[in-house]
Short mmCIF file of C-alpha atoms and ligand atoms in Angstrom, two decimals:
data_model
loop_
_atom_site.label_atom_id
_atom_site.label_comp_id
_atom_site.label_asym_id
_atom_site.label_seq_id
_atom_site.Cartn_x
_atom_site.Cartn_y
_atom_site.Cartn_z
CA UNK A 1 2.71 36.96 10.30
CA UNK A 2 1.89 33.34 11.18
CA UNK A 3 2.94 31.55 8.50
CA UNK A 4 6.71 30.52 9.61
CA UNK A 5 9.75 29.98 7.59
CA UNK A 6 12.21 28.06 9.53
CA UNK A 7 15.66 28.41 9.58
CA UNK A 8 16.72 25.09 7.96
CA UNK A 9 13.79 25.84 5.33
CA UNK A 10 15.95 28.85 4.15
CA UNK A 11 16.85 27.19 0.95
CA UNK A 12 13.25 26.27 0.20
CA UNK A 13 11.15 29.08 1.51
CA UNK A 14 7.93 27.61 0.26
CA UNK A 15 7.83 25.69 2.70
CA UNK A 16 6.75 28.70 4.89
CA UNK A 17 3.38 27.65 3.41
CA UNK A 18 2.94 24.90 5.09
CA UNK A 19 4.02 25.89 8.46
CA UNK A 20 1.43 27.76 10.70
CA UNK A 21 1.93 29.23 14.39
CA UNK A 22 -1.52 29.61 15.63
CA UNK A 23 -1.73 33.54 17.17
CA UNK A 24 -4.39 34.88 19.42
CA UNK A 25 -6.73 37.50 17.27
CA UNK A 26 -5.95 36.08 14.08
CA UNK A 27 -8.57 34.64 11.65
CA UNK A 28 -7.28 31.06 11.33
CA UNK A 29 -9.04 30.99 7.90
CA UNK A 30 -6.79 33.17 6.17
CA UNK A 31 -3.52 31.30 7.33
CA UNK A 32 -4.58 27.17 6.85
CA UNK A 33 -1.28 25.14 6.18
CA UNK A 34 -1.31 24.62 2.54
CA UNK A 35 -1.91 20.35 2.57
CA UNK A 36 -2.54 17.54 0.60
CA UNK A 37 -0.38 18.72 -2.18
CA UNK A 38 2.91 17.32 -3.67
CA UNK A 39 5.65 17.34 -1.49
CA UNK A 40 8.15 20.57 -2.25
CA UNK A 41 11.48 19.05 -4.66
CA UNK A 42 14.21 19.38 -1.36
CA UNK A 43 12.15 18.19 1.40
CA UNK A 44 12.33 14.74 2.90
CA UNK A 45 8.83 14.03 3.10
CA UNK A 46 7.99 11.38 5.85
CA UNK A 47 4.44 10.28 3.87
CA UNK A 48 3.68 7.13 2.98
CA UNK A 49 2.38 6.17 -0.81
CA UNK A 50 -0.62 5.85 -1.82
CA UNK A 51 -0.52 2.01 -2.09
CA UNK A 52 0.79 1.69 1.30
CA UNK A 53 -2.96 4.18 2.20
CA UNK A 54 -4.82 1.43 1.01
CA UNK A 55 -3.11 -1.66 1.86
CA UNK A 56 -1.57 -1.00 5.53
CA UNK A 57 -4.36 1.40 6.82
CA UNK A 58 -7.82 0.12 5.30
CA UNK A 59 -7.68 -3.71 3.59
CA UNK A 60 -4.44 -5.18 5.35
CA UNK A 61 -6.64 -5.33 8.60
CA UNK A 62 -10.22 -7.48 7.45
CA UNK A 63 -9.54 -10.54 9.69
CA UNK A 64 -10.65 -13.34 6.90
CA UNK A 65 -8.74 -11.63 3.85
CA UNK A 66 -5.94 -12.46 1.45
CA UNK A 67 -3.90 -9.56 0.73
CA UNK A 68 -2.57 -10.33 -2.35
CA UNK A 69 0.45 -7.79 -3.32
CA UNK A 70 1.15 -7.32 -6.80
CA UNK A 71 4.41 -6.56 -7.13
CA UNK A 72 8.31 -6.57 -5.98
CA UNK A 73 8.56 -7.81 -2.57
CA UNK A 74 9.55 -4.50 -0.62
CA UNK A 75 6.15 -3.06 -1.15
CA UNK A 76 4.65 -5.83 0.83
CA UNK A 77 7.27 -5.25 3.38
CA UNK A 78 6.51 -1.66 4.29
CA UNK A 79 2.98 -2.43 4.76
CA UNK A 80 3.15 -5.37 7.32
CA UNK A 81 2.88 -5.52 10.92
CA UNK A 82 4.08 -1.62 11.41
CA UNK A 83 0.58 -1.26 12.96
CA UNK A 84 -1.09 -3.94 15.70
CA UNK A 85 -4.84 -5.10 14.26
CA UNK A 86 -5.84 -7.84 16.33
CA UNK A 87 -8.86 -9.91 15.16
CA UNK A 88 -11.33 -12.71 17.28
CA UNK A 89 -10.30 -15.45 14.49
CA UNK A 90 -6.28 -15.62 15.71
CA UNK A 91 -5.25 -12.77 13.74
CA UNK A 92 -5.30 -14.35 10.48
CA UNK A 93 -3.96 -10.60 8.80
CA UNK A 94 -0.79 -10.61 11.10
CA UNK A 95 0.55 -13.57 10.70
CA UNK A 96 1.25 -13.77 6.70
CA UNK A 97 1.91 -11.50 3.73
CA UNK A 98 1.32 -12.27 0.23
CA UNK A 99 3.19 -10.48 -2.54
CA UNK A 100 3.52 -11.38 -6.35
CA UNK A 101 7.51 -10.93 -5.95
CA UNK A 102 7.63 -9.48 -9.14
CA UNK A 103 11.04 -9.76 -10.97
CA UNK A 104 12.84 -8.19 -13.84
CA UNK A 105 11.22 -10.67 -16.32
CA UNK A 106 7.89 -10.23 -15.34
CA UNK A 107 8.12 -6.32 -15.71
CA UNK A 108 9.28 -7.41 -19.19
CA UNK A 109 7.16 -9.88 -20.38
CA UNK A 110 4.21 -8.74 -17.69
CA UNK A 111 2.77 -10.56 -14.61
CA UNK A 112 -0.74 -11.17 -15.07
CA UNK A 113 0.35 -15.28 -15.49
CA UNK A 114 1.95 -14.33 -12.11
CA UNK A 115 -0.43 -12.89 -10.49
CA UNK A 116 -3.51 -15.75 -11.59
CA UNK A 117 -0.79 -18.30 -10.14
CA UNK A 118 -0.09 -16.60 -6.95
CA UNK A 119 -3.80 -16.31 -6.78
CA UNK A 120 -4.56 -19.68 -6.69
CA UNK A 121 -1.34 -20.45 -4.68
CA UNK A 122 -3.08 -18.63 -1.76
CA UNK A 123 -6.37 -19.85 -2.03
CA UNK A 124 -5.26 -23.43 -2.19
CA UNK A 125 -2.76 -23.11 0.05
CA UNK A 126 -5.25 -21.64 2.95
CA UNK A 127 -8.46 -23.16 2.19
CA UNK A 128 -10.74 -22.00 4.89
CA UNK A 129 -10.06 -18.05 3.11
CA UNK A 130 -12.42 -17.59 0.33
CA UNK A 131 -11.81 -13.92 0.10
CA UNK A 132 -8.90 -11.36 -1.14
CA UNK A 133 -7.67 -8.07 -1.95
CA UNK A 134 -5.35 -7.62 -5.20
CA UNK A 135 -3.25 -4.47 -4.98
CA UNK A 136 -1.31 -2.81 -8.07
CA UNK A 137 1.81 -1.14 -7.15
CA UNK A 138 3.97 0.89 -9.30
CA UNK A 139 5.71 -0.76 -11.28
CA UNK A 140 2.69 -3.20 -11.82
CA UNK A 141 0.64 0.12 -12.83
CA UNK A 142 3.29 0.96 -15.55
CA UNK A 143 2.92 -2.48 -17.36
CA UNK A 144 -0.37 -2.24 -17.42
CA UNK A 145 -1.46 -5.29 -15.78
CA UNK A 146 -4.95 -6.24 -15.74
CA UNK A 147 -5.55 -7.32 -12.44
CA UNK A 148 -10.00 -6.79 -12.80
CA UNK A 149 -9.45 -9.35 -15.89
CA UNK A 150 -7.40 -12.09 -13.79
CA UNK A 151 -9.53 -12.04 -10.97
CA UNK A 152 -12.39 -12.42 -12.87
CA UNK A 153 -10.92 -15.28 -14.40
CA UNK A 154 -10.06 -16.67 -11.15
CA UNK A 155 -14.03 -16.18 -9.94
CA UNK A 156 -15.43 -17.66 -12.84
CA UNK A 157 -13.21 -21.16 -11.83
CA UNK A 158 -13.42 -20.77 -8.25
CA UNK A 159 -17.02 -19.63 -7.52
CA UNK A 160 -16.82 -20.16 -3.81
CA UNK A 161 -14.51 -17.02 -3.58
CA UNK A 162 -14.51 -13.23 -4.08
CA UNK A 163 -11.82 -11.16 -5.45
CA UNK A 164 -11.61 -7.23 -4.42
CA UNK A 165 -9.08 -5.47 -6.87
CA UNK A 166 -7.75 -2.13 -5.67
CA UNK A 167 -6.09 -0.53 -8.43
CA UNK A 168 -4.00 2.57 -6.09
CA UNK A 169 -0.33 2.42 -7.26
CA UNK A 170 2.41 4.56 -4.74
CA UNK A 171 2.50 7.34 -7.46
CA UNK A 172 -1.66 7.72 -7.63
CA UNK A 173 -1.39 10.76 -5.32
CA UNK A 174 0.30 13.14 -2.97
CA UNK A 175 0.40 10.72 0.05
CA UNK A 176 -1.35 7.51 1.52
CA UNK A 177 -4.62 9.94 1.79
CA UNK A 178 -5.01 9.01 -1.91
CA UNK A 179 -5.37 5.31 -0.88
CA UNK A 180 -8.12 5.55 1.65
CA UNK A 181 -10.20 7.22 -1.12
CA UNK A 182 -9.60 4.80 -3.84
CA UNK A 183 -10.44 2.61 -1.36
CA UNK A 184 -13.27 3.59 -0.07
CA UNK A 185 -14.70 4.49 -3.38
CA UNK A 186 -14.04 1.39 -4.99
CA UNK A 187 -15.78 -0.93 -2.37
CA UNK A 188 -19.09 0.97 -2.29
CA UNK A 189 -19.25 0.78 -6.07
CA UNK A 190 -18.19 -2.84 -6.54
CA UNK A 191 -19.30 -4.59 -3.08
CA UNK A 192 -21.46 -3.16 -0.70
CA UNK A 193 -25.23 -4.25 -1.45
CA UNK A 194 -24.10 -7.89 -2.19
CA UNK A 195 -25.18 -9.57 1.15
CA UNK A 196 -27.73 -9.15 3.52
CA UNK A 197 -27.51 -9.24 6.80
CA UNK A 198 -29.14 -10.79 9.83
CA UNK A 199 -30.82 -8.20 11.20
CA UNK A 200 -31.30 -8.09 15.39
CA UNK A 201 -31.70 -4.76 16.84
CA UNK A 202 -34.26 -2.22 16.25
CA UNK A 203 -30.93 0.21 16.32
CA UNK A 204 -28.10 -0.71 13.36
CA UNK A 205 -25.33 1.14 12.43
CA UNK A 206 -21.77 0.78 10.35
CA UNK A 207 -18.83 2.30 12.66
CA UNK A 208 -16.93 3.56 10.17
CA UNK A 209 -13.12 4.57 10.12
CA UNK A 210 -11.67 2.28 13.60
CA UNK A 211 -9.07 -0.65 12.66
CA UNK A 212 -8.97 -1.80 16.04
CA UNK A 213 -5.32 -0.53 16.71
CA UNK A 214 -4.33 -2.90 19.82
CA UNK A 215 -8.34 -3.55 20.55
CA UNK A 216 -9.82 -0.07 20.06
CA UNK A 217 -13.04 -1.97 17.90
CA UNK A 218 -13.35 -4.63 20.42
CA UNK A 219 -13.44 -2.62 23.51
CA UNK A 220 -16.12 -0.18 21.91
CA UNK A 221 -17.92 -2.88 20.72
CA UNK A 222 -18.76 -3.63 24.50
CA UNK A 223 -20.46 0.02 24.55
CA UNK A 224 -22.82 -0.77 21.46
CA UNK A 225 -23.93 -4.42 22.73
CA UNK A 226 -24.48 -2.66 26.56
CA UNK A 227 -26.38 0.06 24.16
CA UNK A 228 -28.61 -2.21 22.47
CA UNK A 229 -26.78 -1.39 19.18
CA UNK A 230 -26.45 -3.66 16.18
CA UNK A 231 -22.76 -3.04 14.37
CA UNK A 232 -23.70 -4.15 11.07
CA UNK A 233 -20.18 -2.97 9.95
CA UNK A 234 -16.90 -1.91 10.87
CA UNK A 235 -14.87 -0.54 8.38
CA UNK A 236 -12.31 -2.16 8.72
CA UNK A 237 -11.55 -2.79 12.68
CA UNK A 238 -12.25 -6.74 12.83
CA UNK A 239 -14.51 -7.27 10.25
CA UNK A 240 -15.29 -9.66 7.74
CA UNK A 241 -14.86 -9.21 4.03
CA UNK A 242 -18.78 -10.29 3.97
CA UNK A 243 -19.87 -7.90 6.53
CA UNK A 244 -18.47 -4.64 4.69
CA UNK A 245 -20.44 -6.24 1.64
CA UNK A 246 -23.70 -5.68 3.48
CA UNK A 247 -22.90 -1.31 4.69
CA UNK A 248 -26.33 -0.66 3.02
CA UNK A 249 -28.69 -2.13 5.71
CA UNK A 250 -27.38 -0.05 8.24
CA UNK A 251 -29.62 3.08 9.53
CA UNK A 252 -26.69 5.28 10.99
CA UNK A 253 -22.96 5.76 9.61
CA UNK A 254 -21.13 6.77 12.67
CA UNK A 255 -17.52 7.59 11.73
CA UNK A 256 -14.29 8.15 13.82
CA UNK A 257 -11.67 9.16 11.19
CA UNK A 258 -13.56 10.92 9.14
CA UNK A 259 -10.11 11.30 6.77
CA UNK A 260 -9.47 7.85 6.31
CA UNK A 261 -13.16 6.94 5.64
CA UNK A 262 -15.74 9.55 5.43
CA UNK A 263 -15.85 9.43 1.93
CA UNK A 264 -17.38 6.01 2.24
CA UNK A 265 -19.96 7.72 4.70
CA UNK A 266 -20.87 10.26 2.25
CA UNK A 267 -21.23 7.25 -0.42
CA UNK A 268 -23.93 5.33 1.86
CA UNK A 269 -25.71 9.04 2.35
CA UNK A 270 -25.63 9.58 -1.39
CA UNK A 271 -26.39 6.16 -2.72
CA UNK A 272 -28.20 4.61 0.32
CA UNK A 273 -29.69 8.22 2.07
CA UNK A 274 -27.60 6.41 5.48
CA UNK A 275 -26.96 9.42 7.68
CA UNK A 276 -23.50 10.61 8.45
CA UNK A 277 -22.61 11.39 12.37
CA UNK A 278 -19.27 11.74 13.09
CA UNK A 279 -17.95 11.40 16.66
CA UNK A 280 -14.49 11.48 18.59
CA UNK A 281 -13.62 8.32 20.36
CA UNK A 282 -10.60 9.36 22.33
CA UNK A 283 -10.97 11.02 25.43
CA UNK A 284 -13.71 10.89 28.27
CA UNK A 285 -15.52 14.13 27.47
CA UNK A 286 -15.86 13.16 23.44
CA UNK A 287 -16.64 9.52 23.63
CA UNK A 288 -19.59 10.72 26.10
CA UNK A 289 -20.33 13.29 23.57
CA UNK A 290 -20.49 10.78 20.83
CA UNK A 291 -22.41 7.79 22.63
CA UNK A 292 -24.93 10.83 23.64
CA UNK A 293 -25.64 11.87 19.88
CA UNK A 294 -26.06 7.94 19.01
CA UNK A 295 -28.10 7.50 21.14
CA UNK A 296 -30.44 10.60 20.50
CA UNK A 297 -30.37 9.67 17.01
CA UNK A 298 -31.92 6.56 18.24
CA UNK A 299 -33.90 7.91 21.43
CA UNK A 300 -32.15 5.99 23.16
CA UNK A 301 -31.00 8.28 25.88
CA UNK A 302 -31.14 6.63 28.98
CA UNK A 303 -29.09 4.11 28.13
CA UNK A 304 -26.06 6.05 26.89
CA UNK A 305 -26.54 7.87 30.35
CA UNK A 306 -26.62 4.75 31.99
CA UNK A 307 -23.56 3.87 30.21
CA UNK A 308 -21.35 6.54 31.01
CA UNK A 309 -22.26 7.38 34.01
CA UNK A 310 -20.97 3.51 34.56
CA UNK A 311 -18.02 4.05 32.91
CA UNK A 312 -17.24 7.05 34.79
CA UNK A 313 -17.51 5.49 38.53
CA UNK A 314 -15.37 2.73 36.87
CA UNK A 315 -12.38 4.45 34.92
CA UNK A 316 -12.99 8.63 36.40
CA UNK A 317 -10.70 8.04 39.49
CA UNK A 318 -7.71 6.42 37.62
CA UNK A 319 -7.93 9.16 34.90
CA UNK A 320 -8.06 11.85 37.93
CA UNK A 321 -4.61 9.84 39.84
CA UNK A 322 -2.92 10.52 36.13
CA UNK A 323 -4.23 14.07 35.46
CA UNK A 324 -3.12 15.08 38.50
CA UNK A 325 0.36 14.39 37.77
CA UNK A 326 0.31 15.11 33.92
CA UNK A 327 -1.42 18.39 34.68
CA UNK A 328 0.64 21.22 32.93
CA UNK A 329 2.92 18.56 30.39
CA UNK A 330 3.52 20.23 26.96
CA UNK A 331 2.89 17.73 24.45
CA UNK A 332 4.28 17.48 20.21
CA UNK A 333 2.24 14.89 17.98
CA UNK A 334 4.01 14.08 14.99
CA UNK A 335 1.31 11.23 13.21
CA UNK A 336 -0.87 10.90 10.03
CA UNK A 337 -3.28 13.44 10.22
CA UNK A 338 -6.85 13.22 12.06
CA UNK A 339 -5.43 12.36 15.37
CA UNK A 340 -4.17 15.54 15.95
CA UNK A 341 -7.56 17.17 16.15
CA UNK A 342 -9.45 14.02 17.83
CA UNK A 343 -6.46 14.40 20.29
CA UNK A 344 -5.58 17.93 21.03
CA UNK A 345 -8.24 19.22 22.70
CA UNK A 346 -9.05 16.01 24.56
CA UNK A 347 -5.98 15.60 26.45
CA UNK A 348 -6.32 19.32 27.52
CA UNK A 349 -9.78 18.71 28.63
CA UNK A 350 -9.43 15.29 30.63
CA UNK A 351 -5.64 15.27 31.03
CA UNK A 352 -4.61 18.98 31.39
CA UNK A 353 -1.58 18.31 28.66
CA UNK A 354 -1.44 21.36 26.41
CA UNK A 355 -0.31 20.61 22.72
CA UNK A 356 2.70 22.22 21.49
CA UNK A 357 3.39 21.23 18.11
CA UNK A 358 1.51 18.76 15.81
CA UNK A 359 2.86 17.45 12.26
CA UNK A 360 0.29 15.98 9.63
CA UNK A 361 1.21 13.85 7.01
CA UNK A 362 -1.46 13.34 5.01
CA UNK A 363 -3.96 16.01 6.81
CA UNK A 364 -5.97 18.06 4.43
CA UNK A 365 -7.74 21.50 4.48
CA UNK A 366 -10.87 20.38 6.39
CA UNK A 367 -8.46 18.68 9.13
CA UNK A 368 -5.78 22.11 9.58
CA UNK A 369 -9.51 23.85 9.84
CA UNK A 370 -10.44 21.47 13.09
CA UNK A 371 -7.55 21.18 14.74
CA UNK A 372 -6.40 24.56 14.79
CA UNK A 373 -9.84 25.92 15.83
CA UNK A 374 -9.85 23.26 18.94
CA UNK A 375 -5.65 24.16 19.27
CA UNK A 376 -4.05 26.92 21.62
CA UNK A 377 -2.35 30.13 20.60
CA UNK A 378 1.52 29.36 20.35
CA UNK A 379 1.38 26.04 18.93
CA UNK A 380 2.72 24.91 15.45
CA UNK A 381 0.50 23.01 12.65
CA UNK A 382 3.19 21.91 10.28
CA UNK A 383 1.58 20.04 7.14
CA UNK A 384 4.34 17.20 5.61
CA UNK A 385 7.07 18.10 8.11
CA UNK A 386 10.41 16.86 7.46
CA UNK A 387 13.32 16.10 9.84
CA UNK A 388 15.36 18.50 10.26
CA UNK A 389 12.02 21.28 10.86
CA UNK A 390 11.34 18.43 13.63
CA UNK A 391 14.34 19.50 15.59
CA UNK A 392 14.18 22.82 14.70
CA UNK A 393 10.39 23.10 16.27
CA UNK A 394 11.12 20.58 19.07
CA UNK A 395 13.97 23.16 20.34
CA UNK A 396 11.50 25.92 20.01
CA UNK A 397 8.53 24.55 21.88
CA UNK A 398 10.93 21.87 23.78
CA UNK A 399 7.91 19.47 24.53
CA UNK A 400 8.29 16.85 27.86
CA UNK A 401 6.69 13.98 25.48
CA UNK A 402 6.28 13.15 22.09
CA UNK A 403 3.08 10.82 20.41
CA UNK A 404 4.50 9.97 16.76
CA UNK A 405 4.84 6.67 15.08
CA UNK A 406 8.06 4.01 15.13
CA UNK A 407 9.94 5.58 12.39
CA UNK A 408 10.25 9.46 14.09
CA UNK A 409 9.95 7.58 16.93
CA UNK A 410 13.78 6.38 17.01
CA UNK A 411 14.91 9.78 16.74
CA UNK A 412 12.82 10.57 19.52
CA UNK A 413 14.88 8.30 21.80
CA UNK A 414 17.97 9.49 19.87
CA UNK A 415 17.09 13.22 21.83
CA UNK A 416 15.94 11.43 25.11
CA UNK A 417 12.58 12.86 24.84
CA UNK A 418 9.87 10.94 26.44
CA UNK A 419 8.09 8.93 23.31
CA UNK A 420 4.66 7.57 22.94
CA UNK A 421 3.58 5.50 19.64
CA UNK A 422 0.69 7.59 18.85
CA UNK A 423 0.60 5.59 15.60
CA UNK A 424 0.20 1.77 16.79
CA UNK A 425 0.11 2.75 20.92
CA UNK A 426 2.66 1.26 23.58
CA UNK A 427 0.16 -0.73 25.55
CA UNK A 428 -3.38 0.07 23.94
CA UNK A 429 -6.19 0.49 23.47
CA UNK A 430 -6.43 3.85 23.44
CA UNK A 431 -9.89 4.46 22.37
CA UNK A 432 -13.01 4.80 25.08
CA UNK A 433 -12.91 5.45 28.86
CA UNK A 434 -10.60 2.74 29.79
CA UNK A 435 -8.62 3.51 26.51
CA UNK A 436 -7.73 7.35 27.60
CA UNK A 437 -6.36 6.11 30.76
CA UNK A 438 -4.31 3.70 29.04
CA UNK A 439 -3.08 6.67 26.76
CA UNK A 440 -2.85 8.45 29.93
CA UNK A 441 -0.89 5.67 31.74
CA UNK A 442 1.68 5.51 28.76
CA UNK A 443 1.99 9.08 28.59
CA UNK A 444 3.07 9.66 32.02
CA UNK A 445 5.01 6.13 32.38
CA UNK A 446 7.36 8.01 29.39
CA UNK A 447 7.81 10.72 31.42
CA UNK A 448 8.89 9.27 34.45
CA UNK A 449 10.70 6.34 33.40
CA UNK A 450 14.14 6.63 34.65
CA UNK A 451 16.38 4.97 32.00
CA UNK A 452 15.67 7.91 29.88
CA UNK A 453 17.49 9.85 31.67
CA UNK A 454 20.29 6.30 32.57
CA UNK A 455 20.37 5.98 28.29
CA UNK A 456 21.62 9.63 28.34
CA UNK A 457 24.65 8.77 30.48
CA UNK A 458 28.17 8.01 29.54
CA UNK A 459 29.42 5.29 32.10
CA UNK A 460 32.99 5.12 30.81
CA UNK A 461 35.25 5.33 33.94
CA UNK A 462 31.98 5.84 36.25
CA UNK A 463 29.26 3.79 37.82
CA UNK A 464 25.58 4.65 37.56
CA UNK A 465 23.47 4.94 40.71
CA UNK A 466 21.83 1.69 40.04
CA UNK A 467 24.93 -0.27 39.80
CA UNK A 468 25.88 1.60 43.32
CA UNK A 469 23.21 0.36 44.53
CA UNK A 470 23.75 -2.84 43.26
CA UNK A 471 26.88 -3.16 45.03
S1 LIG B 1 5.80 3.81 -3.96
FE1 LIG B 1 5.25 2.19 -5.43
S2 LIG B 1 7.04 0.82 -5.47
FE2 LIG B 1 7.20 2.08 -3.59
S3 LIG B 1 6.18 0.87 -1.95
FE3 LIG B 1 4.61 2.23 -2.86
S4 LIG B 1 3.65 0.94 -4.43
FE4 LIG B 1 5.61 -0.03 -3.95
#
């Protein structure tokens, strides 16, 4: 039976559900992880809300953007700076948070006075920005603040600016997941088709789903100028408020996390008749897979050969030096959700890593389906994994590194397993040819560092070998 019920899951045996040990023979379809539902009443969940979907992984990282947080101040907190989005303009989004600060009176008497004064607070203190987001958040939800009627008053006194209102409070859904659609949904029917774009290539497309985590967008944006290719839009990596305003004019959709923002891919096919081509952007083999179906779409061909047959001579050997010496490393991922199927077959393809273990938060159906068709027999696909089933699996499969965000990530070092942030990177990016051998670099720079294993060591009464040698 491959559904698994753990031994600190005893008490709550529906959990069993959501835990799936992939065995050869067996017709994955009738054993996908139940996902996307509510968390089971006895399980520490490790998801995010749905606020926090919105905010930290889609809006918080447009480069010329307010982010105006409506609410007490420790939802703004949780959504800043626990990823790296670097922009061309200084990184504007890193350097400040904006929050409502909503207090006891306010939930009282409401904040929509607030929330118009913080509003113009921000635009006049920063007055190059003539563009902003306006969260809810829970307890601005219950009130029932109208934050569509206050920034339309604000637009109608300040016409030189535009107000996006994203009304996704924590409790809207299961998980973050719930954010990226509101999100997503939202902007097509309220923005895009509002500005047109210069036009300059024959060849225009929106590259949908990349925030430019440590420079993913900017480094891939060298493969679509070197192609000929017009990015009309990225959604969100880099971009402009403006330029997501203008999806519409774009001839392809090609999307890399097709959880966080294919439904605003399937919006542009529906209301626009864009075509949707998704790709994988990690790992040599897929991001010469993906360049190769842009291109065809475009008949372009030669030059995507062109290109990676460049980027092979260029990054190939270095990848080789670190697959030859990561060749055989069992490997856990413990992140959000699509990474564990743009990554697991990838790093046993270019890397020769085979994945152990992978935890989703947010995954749903369609992602269990993908990763554990491209997964090996053995492994575990655990859907909203908790802590304590984390040790419990990590003793069972005992992997020799670990790709999870910052938060699982100190319990990582806690065991002295070899970590990699596989939710904001070490040293990124991680995306592209020279990206996978960064990934690969980090990977095997965990496993060989040696003050793992120093960390480990009680020096009371003792001397390490270093200090020996110091001597
Ligand atoms: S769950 Fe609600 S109150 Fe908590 S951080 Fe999210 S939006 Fe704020």
């Amino acid at each position: 039976m491959p559904m698994v019920l753990l031994e600190c899951d005893k008490d709550i045996p529906e959990r069993s559900k959501h835990i799936y040990l992939k065995v050869e023979g067996e017709d994955q379809r009738d054993f996908l992880p139940i996902s996307n539902a509510a968390t089971i009443p006895g399980t520490l969940s490790e998801r995010g809300c749905a606020f926090c979907g919105a905010k930290l992984v889609i809006g918080g990282v447009l480069k010329d953007t307010i982010q105006m947080i409506h609410g007490p101040i420790g939802c703004a907190y949780d959504t800043w700076h626990t990823k790296r989005y670097p922009t061309d303009n200084g990184h504007f989004n890193m350097k400040y948070v904006w929050s409502t600060d909503m207090k006891e009176s306010h939930i009282v008497f409401g904040g929509e006075k607030r929330l118009e004064k913080s509003i113009n607070e921000a635009f006049d203190e920063m007055p190059d920005i003539k563009r902003m987001f306006v969260y809810t958040t829970c307890p601005t939800a219950l009130i029932g603040d109208d934050i569509k009627a206050v920034a339309k008053k604000v637009m109608s006194e300040r016409p030189d600016v535009d107000i996006f209102c994203c009304e996704c409070p924590g409790f809207a859904g299961v998980s973050q997941s719930k954010g990226h659609h509101v999100l997503n949904i939202n902007w097509i029917n309220e923005k895009v088709g509002a500005v047109e774009p210069e036009i300059t290539s024959d060849y225009t497309i929106n590259f949908i789903g990349d925030y430019n985590i440590q420079g993913d967008t900017q480094l891939l944006q060298t493969y679509w100028d070197r192609l000929g290719i017009q990015v009309i839009a990225h959604f969100t990596g880099n971009a402009a408020y403006d330029e997501l305003r203008s999806m519409h004019k774009a001839q392809l959709n090609v999307v890399n996390c097709a959880r966080s923002a294919g439904y605003i891919a399937n919006e542009l096919k529906k209301q626009y008749g864009i075509p949707r081509l998704d790709i994988d952007s990690w790992g040599f083999s897929y991001m010469a897979e993906g360049i190769r179906k842009v291109c065809a779409f475009f008949g372009i061909e030669e030059r995507g050969e062109k290109l990676i047959a460049e980027e092979y001579a260029k990054w190939k050997p270095q990848l080789d030096w670190y697959k030859e010496r990561l060749q055989g490393t069992k490997m856990a991922i413990w992140t959000g959700g699509p990474r564990l199927w743009h990554w697991t077959k990838s790093v046993e393809d270019d890397l020769g890593v085979q994945v152990v273990a992978m935890s989703s938060k947010f995954g749903h159906q369609e992602d269990f389906e993908k990763v554990i068709a491209r997964g090996q027999a053995g492994t575990y696909y655990i859907d909203d994994g908790n802590e304590l089933e984390f040790f419990e699996i990590i003793d069972l499969v005992k992997p020799d590194v670990i790709f999870t965000g910052p938060r699982v990530g100190e319990l990582v070092k806690k065991l002295h397993i070899p970590y990699v942030n596989g939710h904001a990177y070490h040293n990124g990016p991680y995306m592209g040819f020279e990206g996978f051998v960064n990934l690969a670099r980090d990977m095997y720079n965990a496993k060989a560092n040696p003050l793992l294993k120093l960390a480990a060591k009680d020096i009371r009464g003792g001397k390490t070998q270093f200090m020996e040698a110091a001597e």
